XYZ file of C-alpha atoms in Angstrom:
509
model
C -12.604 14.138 -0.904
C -14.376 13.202 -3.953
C -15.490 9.614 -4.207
C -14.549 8.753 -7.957
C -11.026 9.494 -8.733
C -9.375 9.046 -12.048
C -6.518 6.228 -12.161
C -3.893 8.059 -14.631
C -0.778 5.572 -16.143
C 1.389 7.773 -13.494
C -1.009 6.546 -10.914
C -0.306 2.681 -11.879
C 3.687 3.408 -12.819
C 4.121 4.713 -8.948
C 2.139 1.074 -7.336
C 4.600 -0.762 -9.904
C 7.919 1.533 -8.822
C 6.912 1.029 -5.029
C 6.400 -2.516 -5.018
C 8.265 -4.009 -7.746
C 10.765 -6.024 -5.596
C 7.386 -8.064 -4.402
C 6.141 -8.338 -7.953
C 9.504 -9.507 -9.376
C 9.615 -11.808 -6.629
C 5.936 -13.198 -7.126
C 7.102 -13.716 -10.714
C 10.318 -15.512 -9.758
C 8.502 -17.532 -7.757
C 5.516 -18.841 -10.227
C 7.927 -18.805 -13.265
C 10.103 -21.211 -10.876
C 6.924 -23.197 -9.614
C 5.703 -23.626 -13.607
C 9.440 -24.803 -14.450
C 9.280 -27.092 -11.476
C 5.910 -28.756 -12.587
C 6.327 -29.213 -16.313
C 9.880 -30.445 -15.869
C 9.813 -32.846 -12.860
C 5.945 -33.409 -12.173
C 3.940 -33.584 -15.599
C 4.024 -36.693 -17.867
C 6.281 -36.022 -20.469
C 4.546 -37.533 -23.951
C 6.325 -37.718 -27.585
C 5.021 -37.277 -30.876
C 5.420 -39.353 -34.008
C 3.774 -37.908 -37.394
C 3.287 -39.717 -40.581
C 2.287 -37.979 -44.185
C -0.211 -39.607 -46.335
C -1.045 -38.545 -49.743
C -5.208 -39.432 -50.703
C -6.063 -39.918 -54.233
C -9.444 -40.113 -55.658
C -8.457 -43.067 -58.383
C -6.050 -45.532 -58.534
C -4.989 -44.949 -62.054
C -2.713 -43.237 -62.882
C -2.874 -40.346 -65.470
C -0.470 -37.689 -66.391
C -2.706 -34.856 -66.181
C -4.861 -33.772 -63.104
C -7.907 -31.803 -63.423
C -9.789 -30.092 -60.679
C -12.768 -32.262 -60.453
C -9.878 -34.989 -59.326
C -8.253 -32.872 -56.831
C -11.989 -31.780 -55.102
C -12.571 -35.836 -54.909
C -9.550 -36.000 -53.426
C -9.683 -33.262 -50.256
C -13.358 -35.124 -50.101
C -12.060 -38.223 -49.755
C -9.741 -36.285 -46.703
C -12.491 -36.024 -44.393
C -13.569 -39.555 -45.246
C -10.570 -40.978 -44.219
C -10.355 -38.816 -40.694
C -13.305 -40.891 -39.516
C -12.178 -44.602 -41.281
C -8.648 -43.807 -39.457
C -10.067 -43.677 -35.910
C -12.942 -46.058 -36.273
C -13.802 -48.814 -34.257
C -12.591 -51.473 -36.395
C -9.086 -49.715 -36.849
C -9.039 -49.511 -32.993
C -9.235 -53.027 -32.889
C -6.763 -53.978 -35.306
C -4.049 -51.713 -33.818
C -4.685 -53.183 -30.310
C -4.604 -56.607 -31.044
C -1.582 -56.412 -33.881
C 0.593 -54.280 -31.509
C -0.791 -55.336 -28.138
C -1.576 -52.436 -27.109
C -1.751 -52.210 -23.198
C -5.355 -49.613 -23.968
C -8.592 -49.377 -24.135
C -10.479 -48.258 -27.724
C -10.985 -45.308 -26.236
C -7.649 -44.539 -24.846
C -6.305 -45.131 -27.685
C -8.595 -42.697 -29.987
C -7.150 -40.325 -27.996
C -3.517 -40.260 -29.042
C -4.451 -40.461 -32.200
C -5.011 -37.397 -35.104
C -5.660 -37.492 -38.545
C -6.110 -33.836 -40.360
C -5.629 -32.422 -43.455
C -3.143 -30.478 -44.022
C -3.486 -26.961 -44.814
C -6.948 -28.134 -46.503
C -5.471 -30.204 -49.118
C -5.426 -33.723 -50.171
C -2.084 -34.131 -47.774
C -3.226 -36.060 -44.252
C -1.402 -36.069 -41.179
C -1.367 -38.786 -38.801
C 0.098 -38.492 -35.505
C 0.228 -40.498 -32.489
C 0.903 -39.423 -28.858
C 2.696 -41.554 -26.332
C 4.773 -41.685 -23.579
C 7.228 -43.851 -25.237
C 8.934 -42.279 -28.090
C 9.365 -45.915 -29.587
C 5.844 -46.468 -29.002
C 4.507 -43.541 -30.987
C 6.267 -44.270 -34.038
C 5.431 -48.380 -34.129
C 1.578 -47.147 -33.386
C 1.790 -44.470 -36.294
C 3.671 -46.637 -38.812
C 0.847 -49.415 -37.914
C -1.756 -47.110 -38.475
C -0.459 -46.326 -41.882
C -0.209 -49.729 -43.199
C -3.536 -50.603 -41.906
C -4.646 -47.647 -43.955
C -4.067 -48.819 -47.179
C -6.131 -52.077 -46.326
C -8.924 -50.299 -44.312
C -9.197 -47.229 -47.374
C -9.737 -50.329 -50.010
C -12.116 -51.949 -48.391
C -14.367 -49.100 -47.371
C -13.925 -46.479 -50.381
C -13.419 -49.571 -53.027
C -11.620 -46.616 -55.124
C -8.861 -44.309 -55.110
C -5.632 -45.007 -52.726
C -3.009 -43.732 -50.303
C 0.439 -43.055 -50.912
C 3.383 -43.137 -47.840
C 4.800 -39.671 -48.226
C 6.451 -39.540 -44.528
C 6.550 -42.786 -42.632
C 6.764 -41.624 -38.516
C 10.100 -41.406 -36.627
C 11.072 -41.847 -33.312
C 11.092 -38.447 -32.099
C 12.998 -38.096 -28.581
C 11.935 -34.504 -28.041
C 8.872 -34.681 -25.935
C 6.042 -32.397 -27.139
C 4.311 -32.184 -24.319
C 5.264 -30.350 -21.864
C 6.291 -27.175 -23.368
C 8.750 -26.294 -20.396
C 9.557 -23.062 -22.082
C 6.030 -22.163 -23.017
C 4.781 -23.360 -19.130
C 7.499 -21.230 -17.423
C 6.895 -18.165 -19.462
C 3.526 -17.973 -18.391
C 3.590 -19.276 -15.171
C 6.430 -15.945 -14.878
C 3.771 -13.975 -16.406
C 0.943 -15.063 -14.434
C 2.675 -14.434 -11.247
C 3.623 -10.930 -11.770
C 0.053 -9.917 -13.703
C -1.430 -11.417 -10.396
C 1.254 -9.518 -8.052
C 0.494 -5.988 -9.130
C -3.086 -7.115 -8.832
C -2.699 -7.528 -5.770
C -0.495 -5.098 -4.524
C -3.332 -2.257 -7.182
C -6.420 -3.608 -5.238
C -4.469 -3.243 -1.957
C -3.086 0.003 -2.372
C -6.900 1.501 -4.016
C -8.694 -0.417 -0.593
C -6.128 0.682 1.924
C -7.758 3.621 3.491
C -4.538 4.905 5.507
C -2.823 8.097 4.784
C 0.238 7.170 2.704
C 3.449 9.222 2.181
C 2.453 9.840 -1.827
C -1.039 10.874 -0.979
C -1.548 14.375 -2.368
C -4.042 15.654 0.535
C -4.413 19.165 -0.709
C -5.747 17.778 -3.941
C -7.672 15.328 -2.458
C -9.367 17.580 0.191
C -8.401 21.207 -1.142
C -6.594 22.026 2.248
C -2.843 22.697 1.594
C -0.338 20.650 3.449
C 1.378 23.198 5.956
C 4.738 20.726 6.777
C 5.453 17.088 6.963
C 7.289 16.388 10.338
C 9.567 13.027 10.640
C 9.377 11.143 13.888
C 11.866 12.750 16.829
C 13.619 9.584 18.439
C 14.463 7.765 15.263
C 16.018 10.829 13.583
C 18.256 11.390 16.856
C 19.909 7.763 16.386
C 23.679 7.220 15.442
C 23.462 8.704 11.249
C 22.177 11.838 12.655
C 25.339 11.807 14.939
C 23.138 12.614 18.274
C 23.006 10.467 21.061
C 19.072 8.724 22.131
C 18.270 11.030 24.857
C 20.775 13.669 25.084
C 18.731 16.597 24.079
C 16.304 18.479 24.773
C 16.809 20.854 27.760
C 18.435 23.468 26.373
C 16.052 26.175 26.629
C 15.625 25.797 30.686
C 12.454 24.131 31.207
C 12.356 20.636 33.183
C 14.799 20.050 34.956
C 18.515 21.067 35.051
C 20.486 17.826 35.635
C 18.398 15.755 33.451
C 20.312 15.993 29.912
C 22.783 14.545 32.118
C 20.296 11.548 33.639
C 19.599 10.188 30.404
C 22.973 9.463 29.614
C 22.347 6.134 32.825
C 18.476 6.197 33.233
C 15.896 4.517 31.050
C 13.769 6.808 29.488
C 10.030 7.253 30.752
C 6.913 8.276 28.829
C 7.182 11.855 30.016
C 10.592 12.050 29.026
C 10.364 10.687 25.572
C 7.922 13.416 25.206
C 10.125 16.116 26.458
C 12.680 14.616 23.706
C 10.042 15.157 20.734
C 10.090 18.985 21.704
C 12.302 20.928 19.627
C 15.648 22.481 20.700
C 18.990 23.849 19.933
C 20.156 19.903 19.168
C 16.757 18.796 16.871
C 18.106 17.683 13.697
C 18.069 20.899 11.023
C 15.130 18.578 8.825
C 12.933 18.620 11.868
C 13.746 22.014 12.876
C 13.206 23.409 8.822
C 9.745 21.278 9.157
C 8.227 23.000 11.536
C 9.766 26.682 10.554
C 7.593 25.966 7.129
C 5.015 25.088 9.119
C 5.212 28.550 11.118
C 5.648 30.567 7.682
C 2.917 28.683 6.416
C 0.611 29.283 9.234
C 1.323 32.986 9.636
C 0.111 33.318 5.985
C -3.093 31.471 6.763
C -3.665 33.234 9.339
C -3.050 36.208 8.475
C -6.224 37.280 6.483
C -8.122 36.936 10.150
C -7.407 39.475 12.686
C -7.331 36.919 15.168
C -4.136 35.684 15.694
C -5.594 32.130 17.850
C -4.569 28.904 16.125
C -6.703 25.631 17.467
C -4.385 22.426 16.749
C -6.779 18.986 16.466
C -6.599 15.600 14.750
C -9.547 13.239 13.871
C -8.564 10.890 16.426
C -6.389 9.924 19.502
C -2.167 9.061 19.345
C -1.470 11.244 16.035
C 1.236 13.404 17.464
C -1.407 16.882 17.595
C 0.092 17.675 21.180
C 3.653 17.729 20.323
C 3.447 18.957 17.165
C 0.981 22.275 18.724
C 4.327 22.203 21.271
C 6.672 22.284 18.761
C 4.777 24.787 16.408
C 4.448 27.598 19.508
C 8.166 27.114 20.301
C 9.303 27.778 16.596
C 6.754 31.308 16.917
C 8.738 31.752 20.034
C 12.479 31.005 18.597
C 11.609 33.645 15.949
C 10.606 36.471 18.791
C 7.085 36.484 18.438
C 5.445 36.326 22.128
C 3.198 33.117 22.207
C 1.063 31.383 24.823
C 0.172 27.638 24.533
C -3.101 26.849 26.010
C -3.937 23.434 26.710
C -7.260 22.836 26.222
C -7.811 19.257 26.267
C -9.492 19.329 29.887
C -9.940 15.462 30.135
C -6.729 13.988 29.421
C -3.765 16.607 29.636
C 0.248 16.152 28.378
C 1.827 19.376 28.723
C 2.677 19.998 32.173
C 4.229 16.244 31.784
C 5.992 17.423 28.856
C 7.491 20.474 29.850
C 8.582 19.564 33.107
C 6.261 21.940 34.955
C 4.220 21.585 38.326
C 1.656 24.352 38.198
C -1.109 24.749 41.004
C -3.779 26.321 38.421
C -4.497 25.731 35.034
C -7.212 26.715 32.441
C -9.677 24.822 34.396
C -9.399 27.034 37.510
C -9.455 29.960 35.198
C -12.712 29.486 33.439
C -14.419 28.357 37.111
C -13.059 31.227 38.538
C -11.155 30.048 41.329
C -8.047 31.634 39.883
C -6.320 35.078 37.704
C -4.823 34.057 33.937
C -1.764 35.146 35.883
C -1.962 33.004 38.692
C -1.817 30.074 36.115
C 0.346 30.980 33.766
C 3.688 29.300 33.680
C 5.728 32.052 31.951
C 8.756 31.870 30.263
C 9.598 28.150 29.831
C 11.491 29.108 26.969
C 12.281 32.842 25.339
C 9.296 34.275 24.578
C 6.298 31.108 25.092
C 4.255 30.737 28.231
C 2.043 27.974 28.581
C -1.393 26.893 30.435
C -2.068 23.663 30.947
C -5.222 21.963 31.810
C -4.699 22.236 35.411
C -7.453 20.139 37.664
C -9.405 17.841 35.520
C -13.052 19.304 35.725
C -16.139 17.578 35.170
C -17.827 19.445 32.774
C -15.110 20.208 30.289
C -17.534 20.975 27.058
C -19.646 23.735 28.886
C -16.114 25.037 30.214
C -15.090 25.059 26.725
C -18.177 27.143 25.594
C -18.364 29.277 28.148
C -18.683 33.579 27.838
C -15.469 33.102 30.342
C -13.732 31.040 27.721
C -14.352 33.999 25.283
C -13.293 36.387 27.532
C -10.051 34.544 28.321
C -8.966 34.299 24.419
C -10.163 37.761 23.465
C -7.637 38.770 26.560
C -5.333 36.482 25.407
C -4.711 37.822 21.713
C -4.235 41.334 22.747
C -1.553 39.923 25.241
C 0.018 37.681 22.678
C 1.138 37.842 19.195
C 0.116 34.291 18.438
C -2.042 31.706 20.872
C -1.770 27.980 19.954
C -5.037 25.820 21.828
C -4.226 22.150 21.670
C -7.414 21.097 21.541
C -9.041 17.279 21.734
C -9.516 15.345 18.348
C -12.928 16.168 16.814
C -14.065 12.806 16.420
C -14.333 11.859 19.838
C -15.189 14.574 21.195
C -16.881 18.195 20.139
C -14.707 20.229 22.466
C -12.715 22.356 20.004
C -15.192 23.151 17.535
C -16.688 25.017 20.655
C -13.986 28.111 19.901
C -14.824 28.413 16.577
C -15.608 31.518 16.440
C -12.717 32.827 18.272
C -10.415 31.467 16.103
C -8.309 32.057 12.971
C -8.850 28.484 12.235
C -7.852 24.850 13.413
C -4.473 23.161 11.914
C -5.333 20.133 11.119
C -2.707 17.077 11.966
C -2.724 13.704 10.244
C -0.462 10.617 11.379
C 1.029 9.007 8.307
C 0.543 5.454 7.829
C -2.114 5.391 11.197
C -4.909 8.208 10.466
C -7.506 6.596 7.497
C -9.368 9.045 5.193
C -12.590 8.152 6.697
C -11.973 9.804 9.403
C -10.486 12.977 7.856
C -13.509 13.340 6.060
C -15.581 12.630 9.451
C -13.776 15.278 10.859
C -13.597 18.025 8.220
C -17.355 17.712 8.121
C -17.680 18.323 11.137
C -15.758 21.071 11.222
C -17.983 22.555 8.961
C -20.728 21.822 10.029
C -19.688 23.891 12.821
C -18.459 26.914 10.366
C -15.074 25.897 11.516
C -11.766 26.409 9.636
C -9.089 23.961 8.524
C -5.858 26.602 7.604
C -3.992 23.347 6.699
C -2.704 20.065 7.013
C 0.382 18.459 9.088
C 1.658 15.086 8.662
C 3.191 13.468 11.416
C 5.525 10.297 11.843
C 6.437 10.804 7.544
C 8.758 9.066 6.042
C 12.027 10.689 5.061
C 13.260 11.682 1.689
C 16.102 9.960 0.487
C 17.499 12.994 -1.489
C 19.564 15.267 -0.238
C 22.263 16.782 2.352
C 19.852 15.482 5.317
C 17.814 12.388 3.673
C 18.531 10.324 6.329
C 16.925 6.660 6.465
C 15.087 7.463 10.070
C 11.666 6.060 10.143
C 8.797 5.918 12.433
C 10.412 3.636 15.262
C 8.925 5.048 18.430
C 5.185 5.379 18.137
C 2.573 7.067 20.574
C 1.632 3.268 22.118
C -0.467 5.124 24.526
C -4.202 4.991 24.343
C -6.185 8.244 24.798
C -8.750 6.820 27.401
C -11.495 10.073 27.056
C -13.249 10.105 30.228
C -13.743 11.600 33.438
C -11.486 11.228 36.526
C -9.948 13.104 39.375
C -6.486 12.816 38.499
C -4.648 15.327 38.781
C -3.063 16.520 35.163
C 0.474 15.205 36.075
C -1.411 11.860 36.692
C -3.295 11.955 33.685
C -0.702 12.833 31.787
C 0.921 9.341 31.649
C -0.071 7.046 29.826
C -1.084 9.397 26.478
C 0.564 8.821 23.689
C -0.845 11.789 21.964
């Protein structure tokens, strides 16, 4: 996975299309919080604005040259400062009693020029509309008297005495509202762009074949969910079709709560496994043949970076679609600390791949053959203390090189290379591992952990499955089933003397 990616406009358009309810309703919500505050909270203040008219000479003449109007814009800026002086102050608070301070009251006032020329503007601000116009008309007349007696030349003349102007100009409630609305949804896809770059966990848009140049074999929805009542199939009643477990238990189900091992048995595929399920994992099987089939081994390793991402099941389910389509496969369980598939299957064997690499048993004697047409399975049998040097043992070699010329295909379900080494001890034996990633659970950090060390042990990742995806809502079967049921199981690696039925409850893998 490279570590700089380029953000492309598609790349922003698909954060905006999959969370624009929230960012519509952050906008909403601050457009309606700005409306609130400038309407009902702020100080509403109104504006009354007087035009004066400054001449540099109080005789009149019927021509004007330019010299006159330069005097004139001079005179302008003279008259900003005379207007707000100190002395003005004082007159307009004591004629109007004026309930501020000199310095209050230089701040609702303004005197400008207007568009440069020798046109001033005085406005006053208030609360009171009434107020504004007495303080602005007051300021006016004052000007006259104050202009004389300062400049001792030129006048003023009234163009625009001030009104009382009911419409307050400040707040600007449309103004305030518009940007609080604009504020709120800038800062929502913020949000939602800096979440979605630092959220680490495999999403159902990721493009993992780009990102890690391993192609994506099949994307499997989760069992239970797409069994409930828009599929048409009842909770539990599937499953045991193909004669493993036991007989009467479809019919069990129907009264009895379901237990771990029998949630598990309903995530293995059978004649009643919804067709989108069924077609995932048949693409998976296509798409594994073809990987494999530039090796002339025909042994598939199944891992995951870490614990409770669905790589037991789905190895299950990916042996029993090479079965359904006649090819004769053996599933070998080779996670010797914490086994699932004699749980799963419904099986009580006395020997397992354990006894078989310490010698205390024949491949046949452990064997559990035909649990379906055309699949046999080992399972872990006795949990052994030394499950690595099992693992990488010349008996270990023997047993797959036996194996492959018994079996068109051999699926190992091996333990999740990052915690521990076990199945990059086969490497060599292999065609290469199939790689399975739980979507919305497994992060890229470890995906990257784990590929490395995969190659660091001149393993082979064929390809990518996603487990627990979302479903597409297009199409004959784009049913809304999502991820209800999760593996809530911890793995709990470790050594015990269970036996495998024992330590197969409680996984969630």
């Amino acid at each position: 996975m490279e570590n700089e990616e380029v953000i492309d406009l598609g790349y922003l358009f698909k954060i905006l299309k999959k969370h624009l309810l929230f960012i519509i309703l952050v906008g909403f919500v601050c457009g309606a919080a700005a409306f609130v505050l400038s309407e009902f909270v702020m100080t509403k203040k109104y504006e009354s604005k007087a035009l004066l008219y400054v001449e540099n000479s109080q005789k009149t003449s019927e021509s004007v040259n330019i010299n006159d109007i330069n005097a004139a814009q001079k005179l302008v800026n003279t008259c900003q400062i005379i207007f707000k002086s100190s002395t003005m102050m004082d007159n307009l608070i004591a004629n109007l009693d004026l309930p501020y301070t000199k310095e209050e009251l230089d701040k609702m006032i303004t005197a400008q020029s207007v568009n440069s020329t020798e046109v001033m503007q005085l406005s006053v601000e208030s609360t009171s509309p009434q107020e504004a116009e007495k303080v602005v008309n007051e300021l006016v007349r004052l000007a006259n008297i104050e202009f004389l007696r300062v400049i001792k030349s030129g006048s003023l003349e009234v163009i625009d005495y001030g009104e009382i102007d009911t419409r307050p100009s400040f707040p600007n409630v449309t103004l305030i509202t518009a940007v609080g609305l604009i504020i709120g949804l800038a800062a929502a896809y913020i949000i939602v762009f800096v979440n979605d770059i630092l959220d680490v966990v495999v999403k159902h848009d990721d493009n993992l074949a780009k990102l890690y140049g391993i192609p994506v074999f099949a994307e499997i929805t989760d069992f239970l969910s797409a069994t409930e009542s828009k599929y048409g199939y009842s909770k539990y009643g599937y499953g045991y079709g193909y004669g493993y477990g036991n007989s009467s238990r479809k019919q069990q189900q129907k009264t009895e709560p379901a237990q771990i091992g029998t949630e598990r048995a309903d995530r293995l595929l059978s004649e009643n496994t919804p067709f989108a399920i069924t077609e995932a994992y048949n693409t998976a099987r296509t798409n594994i043949m073809f990987a494999a089939s530039t090796s002339h081994k025909k042994i598939v390793a199944v891992t995951s970076s870490n614990p409770s991402e669905g790589k037991s099941t789905t190895c299950a389910n990916i042996a029993i679609s090479f079965a359904n389509v006649g090819f004769k496969t053996l599933l070998v369980e080779c996670d010797l600390r914490k086994p699932v598939m004699a749980k799963s299957f419904g099986v009580k064997p006395k020997n397992g791949l354990s006894s078989i690499l310490g010698g205390f048993c024949t491949v046949n004697e452990a064997i559990c053959p035909g649990v379906m047409n055309n699949l046999d399975i080992i399972t872990t049998g006795d949990i052994p203390p030394n499950p690595s040097e099992l693992l990488a043992s010349d008996s270990m070699k023997i047993f797959l090189k036996a194996s492959s010329e018994d079996y068109d295909y051999v699926f190992l379900d091996t333990p999740p290379v990052n915690v521990v080494t076990d199945s990059q001890l086969m490497n060599t034996e292999i065609a290469g591992l199939v790689f399975i990633i739980r979507e919305g659970s497994t992060i890229h950090p470890d995906i990257q952990s784990a590929l490395e060390k995969i190659r660091l042990a001149n393993g082979k990742a064929l390809g990518f499955v996603k487990t627990f995806c979302k479903p597409e809502k297009s199409g004959r079967y784009g049913k809304k089933y999502a991820s209800k049921y999760g593996y809530k199981y911890g793995y709990g690696y470790g050594y015990s003397s269970q036996s495998s039925d024992t330590a197969a409850e409680g996984t969630g893998e």
